[in-house]
PDB file of C-alpha atoms in Angstrom:
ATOM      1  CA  UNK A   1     -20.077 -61.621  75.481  1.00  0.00           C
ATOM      2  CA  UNK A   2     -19.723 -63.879  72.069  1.00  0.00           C
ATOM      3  CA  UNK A   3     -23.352 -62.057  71.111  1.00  0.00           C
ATOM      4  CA  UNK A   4     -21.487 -58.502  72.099  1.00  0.00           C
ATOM      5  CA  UNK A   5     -18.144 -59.603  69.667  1.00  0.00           C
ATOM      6  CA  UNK A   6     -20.404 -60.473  66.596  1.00  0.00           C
ATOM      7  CA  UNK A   7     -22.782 -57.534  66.756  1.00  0.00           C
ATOM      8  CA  UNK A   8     -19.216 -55.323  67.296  1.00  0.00           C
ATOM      9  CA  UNK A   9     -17.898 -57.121  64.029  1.00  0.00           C
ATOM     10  CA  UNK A  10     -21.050 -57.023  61.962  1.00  0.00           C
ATOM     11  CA  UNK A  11     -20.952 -53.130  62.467  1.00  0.00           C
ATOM     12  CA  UNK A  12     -17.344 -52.788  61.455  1.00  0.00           C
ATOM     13  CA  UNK A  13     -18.240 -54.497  58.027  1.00  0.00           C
ATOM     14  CA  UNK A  14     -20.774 -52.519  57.469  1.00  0.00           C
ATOM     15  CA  UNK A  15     -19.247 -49.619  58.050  1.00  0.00           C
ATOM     16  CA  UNK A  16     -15.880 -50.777  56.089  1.00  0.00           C
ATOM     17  CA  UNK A  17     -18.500 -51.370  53.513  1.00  0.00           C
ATOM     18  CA  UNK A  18     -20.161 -47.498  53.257  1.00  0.00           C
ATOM     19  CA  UNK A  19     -16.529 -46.087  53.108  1.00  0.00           C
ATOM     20  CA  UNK A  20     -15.424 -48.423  49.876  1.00  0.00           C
ATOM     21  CA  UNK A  21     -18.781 -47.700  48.137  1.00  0.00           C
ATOM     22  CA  UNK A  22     -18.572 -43.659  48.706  1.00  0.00           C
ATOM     23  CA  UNK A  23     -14.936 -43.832  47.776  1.00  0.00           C
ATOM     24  CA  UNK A  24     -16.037 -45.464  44.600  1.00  0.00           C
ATOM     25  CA  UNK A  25     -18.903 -43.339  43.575  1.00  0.00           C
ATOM     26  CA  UNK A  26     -16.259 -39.938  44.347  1.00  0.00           C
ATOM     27  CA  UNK A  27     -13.679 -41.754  42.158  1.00  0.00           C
ATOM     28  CA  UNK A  28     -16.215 -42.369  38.792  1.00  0.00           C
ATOM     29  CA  UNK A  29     -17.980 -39.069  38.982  1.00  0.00           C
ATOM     30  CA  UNK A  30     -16.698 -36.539  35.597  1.00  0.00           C
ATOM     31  CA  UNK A  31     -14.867 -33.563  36.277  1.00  0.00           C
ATOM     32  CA  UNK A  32     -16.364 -30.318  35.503  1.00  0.00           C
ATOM     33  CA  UNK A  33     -16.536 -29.254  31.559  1.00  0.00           C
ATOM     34  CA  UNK A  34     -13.490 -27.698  30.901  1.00  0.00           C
ATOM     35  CA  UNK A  35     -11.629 -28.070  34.191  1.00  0.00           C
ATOM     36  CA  UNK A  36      -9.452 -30.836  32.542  1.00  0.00           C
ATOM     37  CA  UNK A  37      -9.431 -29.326  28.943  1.00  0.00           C
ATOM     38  CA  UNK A  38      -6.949 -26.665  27.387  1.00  0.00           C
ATOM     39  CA  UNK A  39      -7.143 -25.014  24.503  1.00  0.00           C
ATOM     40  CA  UNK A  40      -3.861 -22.980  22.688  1.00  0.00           C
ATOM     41  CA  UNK A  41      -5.124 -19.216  22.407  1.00  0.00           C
ATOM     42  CA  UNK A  42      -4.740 -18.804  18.697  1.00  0.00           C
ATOM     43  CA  UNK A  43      -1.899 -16.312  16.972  1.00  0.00           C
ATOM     44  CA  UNK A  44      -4.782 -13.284  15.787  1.00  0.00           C
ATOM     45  CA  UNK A  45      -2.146 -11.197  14.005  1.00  0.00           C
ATOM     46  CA  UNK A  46      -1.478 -14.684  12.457  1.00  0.00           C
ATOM     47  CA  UNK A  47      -4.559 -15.352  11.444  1.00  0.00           C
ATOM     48  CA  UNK A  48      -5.395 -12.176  10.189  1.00  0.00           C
ATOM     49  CA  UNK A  49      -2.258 -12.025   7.919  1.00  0.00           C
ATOM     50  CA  UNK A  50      -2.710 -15.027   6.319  1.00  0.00           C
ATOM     51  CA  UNK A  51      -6.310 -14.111   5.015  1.00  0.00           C
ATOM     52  CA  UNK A  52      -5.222 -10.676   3.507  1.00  0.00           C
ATOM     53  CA  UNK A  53      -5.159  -9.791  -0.648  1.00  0.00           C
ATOM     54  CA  UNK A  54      -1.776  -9.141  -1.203  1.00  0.00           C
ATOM     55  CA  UNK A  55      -1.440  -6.364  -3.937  1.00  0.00           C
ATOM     56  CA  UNK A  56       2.201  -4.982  -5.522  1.00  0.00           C
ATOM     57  CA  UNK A  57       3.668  -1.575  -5.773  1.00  0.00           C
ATOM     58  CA  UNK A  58       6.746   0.093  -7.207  1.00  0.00           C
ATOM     59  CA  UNK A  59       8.349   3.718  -6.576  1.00  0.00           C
ATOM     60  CA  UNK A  60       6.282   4.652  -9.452  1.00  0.00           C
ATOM     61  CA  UNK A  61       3.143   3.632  -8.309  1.00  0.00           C
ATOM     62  CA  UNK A  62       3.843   5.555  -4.787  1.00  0.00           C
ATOM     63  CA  UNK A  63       4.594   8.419  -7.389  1.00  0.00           C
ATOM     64  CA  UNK A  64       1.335   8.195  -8.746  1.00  0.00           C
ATOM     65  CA  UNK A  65      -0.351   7.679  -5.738  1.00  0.00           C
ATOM     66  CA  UNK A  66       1.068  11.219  -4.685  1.00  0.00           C
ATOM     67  CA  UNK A  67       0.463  13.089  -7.925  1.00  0.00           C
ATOM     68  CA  UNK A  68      -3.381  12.051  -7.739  1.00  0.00           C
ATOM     69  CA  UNK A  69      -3.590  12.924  -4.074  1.00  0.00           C
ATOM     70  CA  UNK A  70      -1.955  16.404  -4.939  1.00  0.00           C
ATOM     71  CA  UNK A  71      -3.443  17.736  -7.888  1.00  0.00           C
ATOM     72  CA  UNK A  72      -7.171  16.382  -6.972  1.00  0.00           C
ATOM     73  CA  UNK A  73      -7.377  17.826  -3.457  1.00  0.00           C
ATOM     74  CA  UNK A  74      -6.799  21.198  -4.783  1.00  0.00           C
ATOM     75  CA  UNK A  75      -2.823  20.467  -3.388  1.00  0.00           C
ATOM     76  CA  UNK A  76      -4.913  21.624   0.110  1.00  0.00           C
ATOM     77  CA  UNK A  77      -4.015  19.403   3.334  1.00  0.00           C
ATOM     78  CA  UNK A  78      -3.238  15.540   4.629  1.00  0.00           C
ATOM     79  CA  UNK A  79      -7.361  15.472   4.799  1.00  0.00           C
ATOM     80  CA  UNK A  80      -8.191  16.313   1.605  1.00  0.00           C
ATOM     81  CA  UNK A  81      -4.718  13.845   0.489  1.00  0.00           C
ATOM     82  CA  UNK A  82      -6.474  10.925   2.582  1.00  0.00           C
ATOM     83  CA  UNK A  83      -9.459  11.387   1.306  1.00  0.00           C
ATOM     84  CA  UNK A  84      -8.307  11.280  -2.703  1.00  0.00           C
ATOM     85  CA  UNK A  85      -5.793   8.304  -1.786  1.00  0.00           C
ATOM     86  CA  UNK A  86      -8.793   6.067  -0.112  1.00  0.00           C
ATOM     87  CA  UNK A  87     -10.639   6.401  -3.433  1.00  0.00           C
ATOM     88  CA  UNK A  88      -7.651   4.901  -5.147  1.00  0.00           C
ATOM     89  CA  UNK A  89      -7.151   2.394  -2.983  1.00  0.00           C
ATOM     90  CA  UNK A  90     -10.641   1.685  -2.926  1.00  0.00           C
ATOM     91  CA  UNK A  91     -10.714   1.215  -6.726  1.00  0.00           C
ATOM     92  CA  UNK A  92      -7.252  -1.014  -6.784  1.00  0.00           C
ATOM     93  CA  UNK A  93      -9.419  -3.048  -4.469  1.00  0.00           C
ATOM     94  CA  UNK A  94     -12.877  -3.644  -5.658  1.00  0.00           C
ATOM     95  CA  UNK A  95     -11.275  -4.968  -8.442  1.00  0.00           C
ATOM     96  CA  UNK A  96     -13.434  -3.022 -11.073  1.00  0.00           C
ATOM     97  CA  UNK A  97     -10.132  -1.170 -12.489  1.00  0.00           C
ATOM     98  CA  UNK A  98      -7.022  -1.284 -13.499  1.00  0.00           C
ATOM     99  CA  UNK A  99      -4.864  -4.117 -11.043  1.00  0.00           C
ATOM    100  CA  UNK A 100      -1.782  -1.158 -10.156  1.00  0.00           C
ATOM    101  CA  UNK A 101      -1.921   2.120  -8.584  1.00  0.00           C
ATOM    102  CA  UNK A 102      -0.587   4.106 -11.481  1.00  0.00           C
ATOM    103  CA  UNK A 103      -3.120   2.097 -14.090  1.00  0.00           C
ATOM    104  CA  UNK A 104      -5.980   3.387 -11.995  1.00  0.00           C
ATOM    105  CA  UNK A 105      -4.702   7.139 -11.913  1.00  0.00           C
ATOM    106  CA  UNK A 106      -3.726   7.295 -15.697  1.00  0.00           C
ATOM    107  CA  UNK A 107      -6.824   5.965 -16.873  1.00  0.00           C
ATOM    108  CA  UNK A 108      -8.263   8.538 -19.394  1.00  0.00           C
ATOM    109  CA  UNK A 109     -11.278  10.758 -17.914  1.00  0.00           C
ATOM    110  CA  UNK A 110     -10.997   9.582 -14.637  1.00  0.00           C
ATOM    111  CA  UNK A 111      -8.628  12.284 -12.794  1.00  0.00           C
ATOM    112  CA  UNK A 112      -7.346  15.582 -13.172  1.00  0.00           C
ATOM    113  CA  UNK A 113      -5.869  16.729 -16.791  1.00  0.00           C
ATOM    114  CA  UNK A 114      -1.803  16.182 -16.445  1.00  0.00           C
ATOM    115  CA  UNK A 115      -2.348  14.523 -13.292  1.00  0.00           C
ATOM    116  CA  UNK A 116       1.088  12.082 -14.827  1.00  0.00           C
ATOM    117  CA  UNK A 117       3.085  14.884 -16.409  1.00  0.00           C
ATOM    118  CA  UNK A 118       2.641  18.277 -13.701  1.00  0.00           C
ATOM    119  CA  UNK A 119       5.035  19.158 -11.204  1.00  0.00           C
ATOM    120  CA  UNK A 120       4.677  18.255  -7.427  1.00  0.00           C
ATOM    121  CA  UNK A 121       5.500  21.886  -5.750  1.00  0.00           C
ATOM    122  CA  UNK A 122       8.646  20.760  -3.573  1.00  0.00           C
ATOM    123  CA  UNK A 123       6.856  22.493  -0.283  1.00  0.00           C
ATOM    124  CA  UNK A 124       4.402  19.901  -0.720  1.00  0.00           C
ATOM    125  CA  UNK A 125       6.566  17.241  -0.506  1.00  0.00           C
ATOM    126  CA  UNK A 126       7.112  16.180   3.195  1.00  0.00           C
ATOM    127  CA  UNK A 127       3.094  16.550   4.090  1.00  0.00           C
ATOM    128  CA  UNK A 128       1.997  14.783   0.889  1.00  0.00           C
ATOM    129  CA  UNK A 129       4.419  11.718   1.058  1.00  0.00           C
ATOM    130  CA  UNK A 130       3.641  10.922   4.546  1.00  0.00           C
ATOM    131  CA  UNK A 131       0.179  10.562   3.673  1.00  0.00           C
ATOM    132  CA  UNK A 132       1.158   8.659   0.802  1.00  0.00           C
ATOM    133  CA  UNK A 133       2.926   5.974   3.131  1.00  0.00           C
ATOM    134  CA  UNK A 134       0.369   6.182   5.847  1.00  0.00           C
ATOM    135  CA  UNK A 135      -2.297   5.247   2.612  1.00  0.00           C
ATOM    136  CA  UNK A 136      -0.018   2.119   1.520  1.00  0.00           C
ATOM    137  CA  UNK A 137       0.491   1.048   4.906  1.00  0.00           C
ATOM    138  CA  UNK A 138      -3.230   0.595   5.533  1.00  0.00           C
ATOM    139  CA  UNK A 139      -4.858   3.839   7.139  1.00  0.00           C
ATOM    140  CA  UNK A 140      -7.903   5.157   5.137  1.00  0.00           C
ATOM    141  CA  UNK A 141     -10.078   8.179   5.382  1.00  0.00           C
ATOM    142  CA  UNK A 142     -12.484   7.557   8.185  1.00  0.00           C
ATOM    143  CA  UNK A 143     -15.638   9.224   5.963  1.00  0.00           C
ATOM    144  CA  UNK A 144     -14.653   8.118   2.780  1.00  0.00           C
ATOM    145  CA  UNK A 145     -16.059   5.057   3.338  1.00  0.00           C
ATOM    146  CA  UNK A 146     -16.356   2.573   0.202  1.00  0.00           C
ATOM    147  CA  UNK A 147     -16.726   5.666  -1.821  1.00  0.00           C
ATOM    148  CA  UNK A 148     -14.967   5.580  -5.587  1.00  0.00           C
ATOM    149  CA  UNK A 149     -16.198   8.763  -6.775  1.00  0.00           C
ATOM    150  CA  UNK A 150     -15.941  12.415  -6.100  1.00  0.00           C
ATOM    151  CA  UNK A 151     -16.580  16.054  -8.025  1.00  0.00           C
ATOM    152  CA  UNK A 152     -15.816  19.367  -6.712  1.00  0.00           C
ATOM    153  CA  UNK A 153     -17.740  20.529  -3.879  1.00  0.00           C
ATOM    154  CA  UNK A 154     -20.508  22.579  -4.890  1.00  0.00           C
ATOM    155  CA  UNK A 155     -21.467  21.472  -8.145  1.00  0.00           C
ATOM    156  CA  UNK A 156     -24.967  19.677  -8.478  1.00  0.00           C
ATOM    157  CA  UNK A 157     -26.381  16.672 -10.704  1.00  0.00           C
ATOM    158  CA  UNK A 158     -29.441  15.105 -10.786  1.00  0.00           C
ATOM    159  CA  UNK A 159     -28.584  11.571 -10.644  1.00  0.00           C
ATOM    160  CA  UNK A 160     -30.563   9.667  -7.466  1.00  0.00           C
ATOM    161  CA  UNK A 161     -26.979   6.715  -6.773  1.00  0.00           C
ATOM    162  CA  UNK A 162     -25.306   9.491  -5.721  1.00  0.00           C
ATOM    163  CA  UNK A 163     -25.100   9.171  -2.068  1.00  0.00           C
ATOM    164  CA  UNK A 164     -22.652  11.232  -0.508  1.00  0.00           C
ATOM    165  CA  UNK A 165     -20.368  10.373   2.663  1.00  0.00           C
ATOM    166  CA  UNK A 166     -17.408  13.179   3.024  1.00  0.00           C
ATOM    167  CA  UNK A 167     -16.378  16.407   2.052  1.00  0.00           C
ATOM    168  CA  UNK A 168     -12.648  16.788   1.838  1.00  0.00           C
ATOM    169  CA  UNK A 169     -10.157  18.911  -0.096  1.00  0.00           C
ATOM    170  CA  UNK A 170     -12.495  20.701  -1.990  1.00  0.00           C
ATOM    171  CA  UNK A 171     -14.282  17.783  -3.301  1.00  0.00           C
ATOM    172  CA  UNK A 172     -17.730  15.734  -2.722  1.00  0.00           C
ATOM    173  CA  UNK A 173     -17.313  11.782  -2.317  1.00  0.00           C
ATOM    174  CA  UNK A 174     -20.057   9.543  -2.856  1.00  0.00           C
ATOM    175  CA  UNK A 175     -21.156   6.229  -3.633  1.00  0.00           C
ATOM    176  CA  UNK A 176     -23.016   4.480  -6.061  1.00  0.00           C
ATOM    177  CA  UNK A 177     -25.825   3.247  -4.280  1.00  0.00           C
ATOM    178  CA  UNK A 178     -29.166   1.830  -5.755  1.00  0.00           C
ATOM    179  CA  UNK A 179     -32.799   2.723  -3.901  1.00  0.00           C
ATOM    180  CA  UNK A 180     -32.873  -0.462  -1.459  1.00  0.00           C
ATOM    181  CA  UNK A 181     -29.169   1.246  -0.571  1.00  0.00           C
ATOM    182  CA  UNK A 182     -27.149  -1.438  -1.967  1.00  0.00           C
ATOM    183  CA  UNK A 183     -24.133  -0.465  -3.755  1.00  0.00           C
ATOM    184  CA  UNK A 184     -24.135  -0.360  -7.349  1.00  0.00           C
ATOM    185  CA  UNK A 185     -19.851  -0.990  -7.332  1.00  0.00           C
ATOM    186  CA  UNK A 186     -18.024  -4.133  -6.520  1.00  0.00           C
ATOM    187  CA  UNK A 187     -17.560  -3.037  -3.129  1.00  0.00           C
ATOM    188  CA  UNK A 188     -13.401  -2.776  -2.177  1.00  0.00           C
ATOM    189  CA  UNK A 189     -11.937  -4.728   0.742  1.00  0.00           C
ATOM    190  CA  UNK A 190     -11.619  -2.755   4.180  1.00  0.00           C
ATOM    191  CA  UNK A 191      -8.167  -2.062   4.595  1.00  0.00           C
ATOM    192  CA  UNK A 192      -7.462  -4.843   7.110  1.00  0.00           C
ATOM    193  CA  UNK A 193      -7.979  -7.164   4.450  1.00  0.00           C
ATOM    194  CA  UNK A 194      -5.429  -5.858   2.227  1.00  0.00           C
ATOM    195  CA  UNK A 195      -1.513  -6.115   2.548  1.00  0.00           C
ATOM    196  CA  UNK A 196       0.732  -4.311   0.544  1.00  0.00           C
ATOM    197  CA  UNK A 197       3.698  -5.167  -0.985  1.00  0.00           C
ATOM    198  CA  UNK A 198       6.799  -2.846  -1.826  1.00  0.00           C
ATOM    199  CA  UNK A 199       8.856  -4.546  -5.382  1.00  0.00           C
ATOM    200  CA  UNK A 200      12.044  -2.346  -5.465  1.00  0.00           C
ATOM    201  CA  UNK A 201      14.077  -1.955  -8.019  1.00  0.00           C
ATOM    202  CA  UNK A 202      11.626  -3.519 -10.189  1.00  0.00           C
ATOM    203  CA  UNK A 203      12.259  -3.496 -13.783  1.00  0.00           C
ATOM    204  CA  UNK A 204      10.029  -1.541 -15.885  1.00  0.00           C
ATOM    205  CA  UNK A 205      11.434  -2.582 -19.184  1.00  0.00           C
ATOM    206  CA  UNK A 206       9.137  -3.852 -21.877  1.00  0.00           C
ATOM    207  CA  UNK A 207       8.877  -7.270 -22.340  1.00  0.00           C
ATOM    208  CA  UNK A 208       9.302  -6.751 -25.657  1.00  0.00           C
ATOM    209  CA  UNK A 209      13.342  -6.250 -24.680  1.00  0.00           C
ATOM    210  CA  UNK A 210      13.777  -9.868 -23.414  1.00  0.00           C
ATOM    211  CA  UNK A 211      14.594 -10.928 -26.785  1.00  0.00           C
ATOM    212  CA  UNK A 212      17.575  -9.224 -26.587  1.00  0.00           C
ATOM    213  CA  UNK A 213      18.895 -11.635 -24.427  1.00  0.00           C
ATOM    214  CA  UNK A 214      20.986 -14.375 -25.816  1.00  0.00           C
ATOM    215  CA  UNK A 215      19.406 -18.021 -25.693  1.00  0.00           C
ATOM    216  CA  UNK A 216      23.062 -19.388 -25.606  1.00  0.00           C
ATOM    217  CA  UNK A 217      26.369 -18.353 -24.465  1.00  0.00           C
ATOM    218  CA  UNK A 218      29.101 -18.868 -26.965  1.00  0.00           C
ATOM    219  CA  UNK A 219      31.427 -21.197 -25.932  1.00  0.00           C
ATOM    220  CA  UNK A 220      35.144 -20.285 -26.583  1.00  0.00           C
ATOM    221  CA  UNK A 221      37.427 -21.817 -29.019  1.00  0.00           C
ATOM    222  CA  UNK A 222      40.844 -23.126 -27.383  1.00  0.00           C
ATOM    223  CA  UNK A 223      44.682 -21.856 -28.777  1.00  0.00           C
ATOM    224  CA  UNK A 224      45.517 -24.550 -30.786  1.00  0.00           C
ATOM    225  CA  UNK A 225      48.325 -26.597 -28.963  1.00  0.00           C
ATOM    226  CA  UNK A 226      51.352 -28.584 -30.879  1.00  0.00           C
ATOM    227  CA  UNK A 227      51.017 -30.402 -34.032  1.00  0.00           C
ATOM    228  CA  UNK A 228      52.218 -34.097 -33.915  1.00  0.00           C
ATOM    229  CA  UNK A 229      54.050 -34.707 -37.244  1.00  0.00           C
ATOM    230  CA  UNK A 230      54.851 -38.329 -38.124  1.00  0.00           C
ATOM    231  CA  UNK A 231      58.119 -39.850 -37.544  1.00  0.00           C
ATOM    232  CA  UNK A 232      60.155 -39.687 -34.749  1.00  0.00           C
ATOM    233  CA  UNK A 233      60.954 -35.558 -35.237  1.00  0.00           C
ATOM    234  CA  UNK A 234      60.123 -33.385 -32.255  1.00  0.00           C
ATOM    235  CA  UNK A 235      56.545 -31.506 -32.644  1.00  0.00           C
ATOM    236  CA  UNK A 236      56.235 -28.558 -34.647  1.00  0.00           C
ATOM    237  CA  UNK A 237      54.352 -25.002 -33.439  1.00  0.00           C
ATOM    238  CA  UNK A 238      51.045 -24.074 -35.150  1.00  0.00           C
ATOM    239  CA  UNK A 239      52.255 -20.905 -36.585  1.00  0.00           C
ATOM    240  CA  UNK A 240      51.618 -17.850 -34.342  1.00  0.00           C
ATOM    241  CA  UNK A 241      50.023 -16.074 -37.029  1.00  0.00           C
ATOM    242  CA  UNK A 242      47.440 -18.308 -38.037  1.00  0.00           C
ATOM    243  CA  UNK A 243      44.185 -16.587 -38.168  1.00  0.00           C
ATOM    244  CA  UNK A 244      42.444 -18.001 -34.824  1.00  0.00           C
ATOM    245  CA  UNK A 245      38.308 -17.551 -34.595  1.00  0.00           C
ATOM    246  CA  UNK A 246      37.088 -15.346 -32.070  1.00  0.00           C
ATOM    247  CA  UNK A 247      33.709 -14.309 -30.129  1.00  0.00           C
ATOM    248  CA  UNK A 248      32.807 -10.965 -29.566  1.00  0.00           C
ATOM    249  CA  UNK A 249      32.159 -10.213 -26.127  1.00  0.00           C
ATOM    250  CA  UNK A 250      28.082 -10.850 -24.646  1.00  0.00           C
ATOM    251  CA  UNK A 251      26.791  -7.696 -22.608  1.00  0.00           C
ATOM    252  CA  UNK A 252      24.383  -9.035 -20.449  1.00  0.00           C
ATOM    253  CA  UNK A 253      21.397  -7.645 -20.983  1.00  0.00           C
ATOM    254  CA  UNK A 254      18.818  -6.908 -17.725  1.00  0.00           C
ATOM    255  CA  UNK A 255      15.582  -9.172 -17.489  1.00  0.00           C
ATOM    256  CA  UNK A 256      12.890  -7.836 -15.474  1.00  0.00           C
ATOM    257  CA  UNK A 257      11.034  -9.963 -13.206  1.00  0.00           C
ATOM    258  CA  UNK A 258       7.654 -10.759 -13.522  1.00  0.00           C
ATOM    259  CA  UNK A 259       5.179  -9.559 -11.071  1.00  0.00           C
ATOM    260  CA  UNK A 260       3.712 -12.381  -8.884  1.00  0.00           C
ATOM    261  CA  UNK A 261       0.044 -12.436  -9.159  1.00  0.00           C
ATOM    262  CA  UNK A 262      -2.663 -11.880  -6.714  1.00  0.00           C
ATOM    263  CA  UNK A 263      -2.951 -13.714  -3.856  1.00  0.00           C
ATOM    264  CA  UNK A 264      -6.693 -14.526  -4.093  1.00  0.00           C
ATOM    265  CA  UNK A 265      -7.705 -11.359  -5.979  1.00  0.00           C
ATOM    266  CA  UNK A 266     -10.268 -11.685  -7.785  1.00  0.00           C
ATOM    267  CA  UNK A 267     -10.310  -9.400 -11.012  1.00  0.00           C
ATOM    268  CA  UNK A 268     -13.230  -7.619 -12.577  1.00  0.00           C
ATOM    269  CA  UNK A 269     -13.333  -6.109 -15.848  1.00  0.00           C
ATOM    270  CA  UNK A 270     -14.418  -2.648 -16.366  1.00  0.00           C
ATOM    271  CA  UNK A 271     -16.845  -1.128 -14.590  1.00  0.00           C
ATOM    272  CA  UNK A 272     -18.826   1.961 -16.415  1.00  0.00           C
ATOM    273  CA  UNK A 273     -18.618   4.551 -14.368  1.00  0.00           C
ATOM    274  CA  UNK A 274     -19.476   8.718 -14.617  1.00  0.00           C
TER     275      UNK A 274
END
């Protein structure tokens, strides 16, 4: 019977002691990768925005966005507009030209004669400046590509860069590209990459006219106020028509703002082109 109780007791603590040691080996194993690890999914429009090249515009530069859209497509159709705008957007970008919209359509030889001084036909208006806004707000001509360059359709020149990627309003846009294909251009930034920003009301006053503006601002001379006369005799009254100095009145002249600079753009000088 004693013999029965010990054997019953020495298999209780050794089972007792198989339980603990399981329970410890469940307790220290790791937990699957990632099962106890969270990650934030990260803001994307965020992200994106803050590594875009913000460039400035005015009303005039919209203005001469339209004008080089409308007289260099042949004033034909919102693809031949697209197609003219993405050029100058592509040049604004590459940083090769001038660093505004209206420098880059006013440069001499570049774009069509009067392209600053014709009139816009009024018909054209509606079609031409909502592919003028659809151009600043980012959307491109799909086959324009990184193309700077166009001529009208039709003509032919012997030169080997030319490689050609739309036709569109009457014109032929290519790009500069060398024989192992690489382009010959600071290539511009895809439009994702670029943000625009709208100034208004920005001054376009020469800087030459902040002179104008007064350093100081007169200060004004106070009505003289009762003599003191010695004695005990009340005070006596300045005359009232003592000649008393006066300022002329300041007109405030308007000081334009500077435009910020670039964020990040990175500026070229000029780029020979044909």
């Amino acid at each position: 019977m004693r013999a029965h109780l010990s054997l019953g007791k020495s298999l209780a603590g050794i089972l007792f002691a198989g339980m603990a040691a399981a329970s410890c080996t469940t307790a220290q194993q790791p937990a699957p990768k990632g099962a106890s690890q969270t990650t934030k999914p990260k803001n994307a429009a965020q992200a994106a925005q803050s590594t875009k090249v913000t460039f400035n515009y005015t009303a005039k530069d919209r203005d001469c966005l339209k004008r080089a859209m409308y007289f260099e497509s042949e004033h034909s159709d919102r693809d031949g507009y697209m197609a003219v705008g993405t050029v100058v957007m592509n040049r604004l970008t590459s940083g090769a030209y001038a660093d505004t919209i209206c420098g880059i359509v006013a440069q001499e030889k570049q774009f069509a004669p009067g392209v600053m001084t014709r009139e816009v036909e009024p018909v054209a208006e509606i079609e031409l400046t909502d592919a003028a806004d659809a151009i600043l707000r980012g959307e491109r001509h799909p086959g324009v590509k990184d193309a700077m360059f166009f001529h009208t359709d039709g003509l032919k020149f012997p030169y080997r860069n030319m490689h050609y990627v739309a036709i569109a309003g009457g014109n032929a846009f290519y790009e500069k590209r060398g024989r192992d294909g690489e382009l010959q251009t600071p290539a511009p930034l895809p439009s994702y990459e670029v943000a625009m920003n709208y100034l208004p009301g920005q001054s376009l006053m020469p800087a030459q006219f902040a002179t104008l503006v007064p350093t100081t601002v007169p200060v004004p001379i106070p009505m003289p106020g009762p003599v003191a006369t010695s004695g005990t005799g009340p005070a006596v009254m300045a005359p009232t028509d003592a000649a008393v100095p006066t300022t002329e009145a300041v007109i405030p002249v308007a000081v334009p703002i500077p435009r910020p600079a670039f964020n990040d753009a990175v500026l070229r000088g000029s780029l020979a082109h044909g």
